[in-house]
Coordinates of C-alpha atoms in Angstrom, one line a residue:
M1 CA -51.7 119.1 -35.1
L2 CA -48.5 118.5 -37.2
R3 CA -48.3 115.5 -39.4
T4 CA -45.0 114.6 -41.2
Y5 CA -44.3 112.0 -43.8
I6 CA -40.8 111.1 -44.8
A7 CA -39.2 108.8 -47.5
L8 CA -35.7 107.7 -46.7
K9 CA -33.0 105.8 -48.8
G10 CA -30.7 104.5 -46.1
E11 CA -29.8 107.5 -44.0
T12 CA -30.7 110.1 -46.8
I13 CA -33.9 111.9 -46.8
K14 CA -35.5 111.5 -50.2
S15 CA -38.6 113.6 -49.5
V16 CA -40.6 115.2 -46.7
L17 CA -44.3 116.1 -46.6
I18 CA -45.3 118.4 -43.7
T19 CA -49.1 118.8 -43.2
G20 CA -51.4 119.8 -40.4
D21 CA -54.0 122.2 -39.0
F22 CA -51.7 125.2 -38.7
L23 CA -52.1 128.5 -40.4
E24 CA -48.9 128.8 -42.2
G25 CA -48.0 130.0 -45.7
S26 CA -47.5 127.1 -48.0
N27 CA -44.4 128.7 -49.4
R28 CA -42.5 128.4 -46.1
I29 CA -43.4 124.7 -45.7
S30 CA -42.5 124.0 -49.3
R31 CA -39.2 125.7 -48.8
I32 CA -38.4 123.6 -45.7
E33 CA -39.5 120.4 -47.5
A34 CA -37.1 121.4 -50.4
R35 CA -34.2 122.1 -48.1
L36 CA -34.5 118.8 -46.4
K37 CA -34.6 116.8 -49.7
W38 CA -31.5 114.7 -50.2
M39 CA -30.1 115.7 -46.8
L40 CA -28.3 113.3 -44.6
L41 CA -30.4 112.2 -41.6
D42 CA -28.6 114.2 -39.0
R43 CA -30.8 116.0 -36.4
E44 CA -28.4 119.0 -36.0
E45 CA -28.3 119.5 -39.8
I46 CA -32.1 119.2 -40.1
E47 CA -32.7 121.8 -37.3
T48 CA -30.2 124.2 -38.8
A49 CA -32.1 124.0 -42.2
I50 CA -35.5 124.4 -40.6
R51 CA -34.3 127.3 -38.4
A52 CA -32.9 129.1 -41.5
E53 CA -36.3 129.1 -43.0
M54 CA -38.3 129.7 -39.8
Q55 CA -36.2 132.9 -38.9
L56 CA -37.5 134.6 -42.1
E57 CA -41.0 135.2 -40.9
D58 CA -43.0 134.9 -37.7
S59 CA -45.0 131.8 -37.2
E60 CA -47.1 129.8 -34.7
L61 CA -44.9 126.8 -35.3
T62 CA -41.4 126.7 -33.8
A63 CA -38.3 125.2 -35.5
E64 CA -38.2 122.7 -32.6
D65 CA -41.8 121.5 -33.4
I66 CA -41.0 120.8 -37.1
T67 CA -37.6 119.3 -36.2
D68 CA -39.2 117.0 -33.6
A69 CA -41.9 116.0 -36.1
V70 CA -39.4 115.2 -39.0
W71 CA -37.0 113.4 -36.6
M72 CA -39.7 111.2 -35.1
A73 CA -41.1 110.3 -38.6
A74 CA -37.6 109.3 -39.7
Q75 CA -36.8 107.2 -36.6
R76 CA -40.1 105.5 -37.0
G77 CA -39.4 104.8 -40.6
L78 CA -36.0 103.5 -39.8
A79 CA -37.4 101.2 -37.1
A80 CA -40.1 99.8 -39.3
N81 CA -38.1 99.2 -42.4
R82 CA -34.6 97.8 -42.6
Y83 CA -32.7 99.9 -45.0
T84 CA -30.3 99.0 -47.7
Y85 CA -27.8 100.7 -49.9
K86 CA -28.3 98.2 -52.7
G87 CA -29.5 99.6 -55.9
S88 CA -30.6 103.2 -56.3
C89 CA -33.5 104.8 -54.7
Y90 CA -35.5 104.7 -58.0
Y91 CA -34.5 101.4 -59.4
P92 CA -33.8 98.9 -56.5
K93 CA -31.5 96.2 -57.4
K94 CA -33.2 93.0 -58.2
E95 CA -31.8 89.6 -57.4
N96 CA -33.3 87.9 -60.6
T97 CA -32.1 90.1 -63.3
I98 CA -30.6 89.1 -66.6
S99 CA -27.6 91.1 -67.9
I100 CA -27.0 91.2 -71.7
T101 CA -23.6 92.5 -72.8
N102 CA -22.3 92.6 -76.4

């Protein structure tokens, strides 16, 4: 089983968490998660980044397995939540804010 959680800001990956019941060194999965952080949501780019990490060692998982899981999580996230580019990813723009200038 492979479970993937993804946080997006528009079409940019903010973070990815990959978990499951596979026997995989945590360093490799951590490196994949780090590589995907702040990457544009582009399937080819995602697969290239994952393949670069996966070719370093043998694994029971394939680059396609992880790419599919990340892509499916991203597509579900986009479908469930309408995204916006307003505000930053950490401090969304609020409509009722007061601006004080000197």
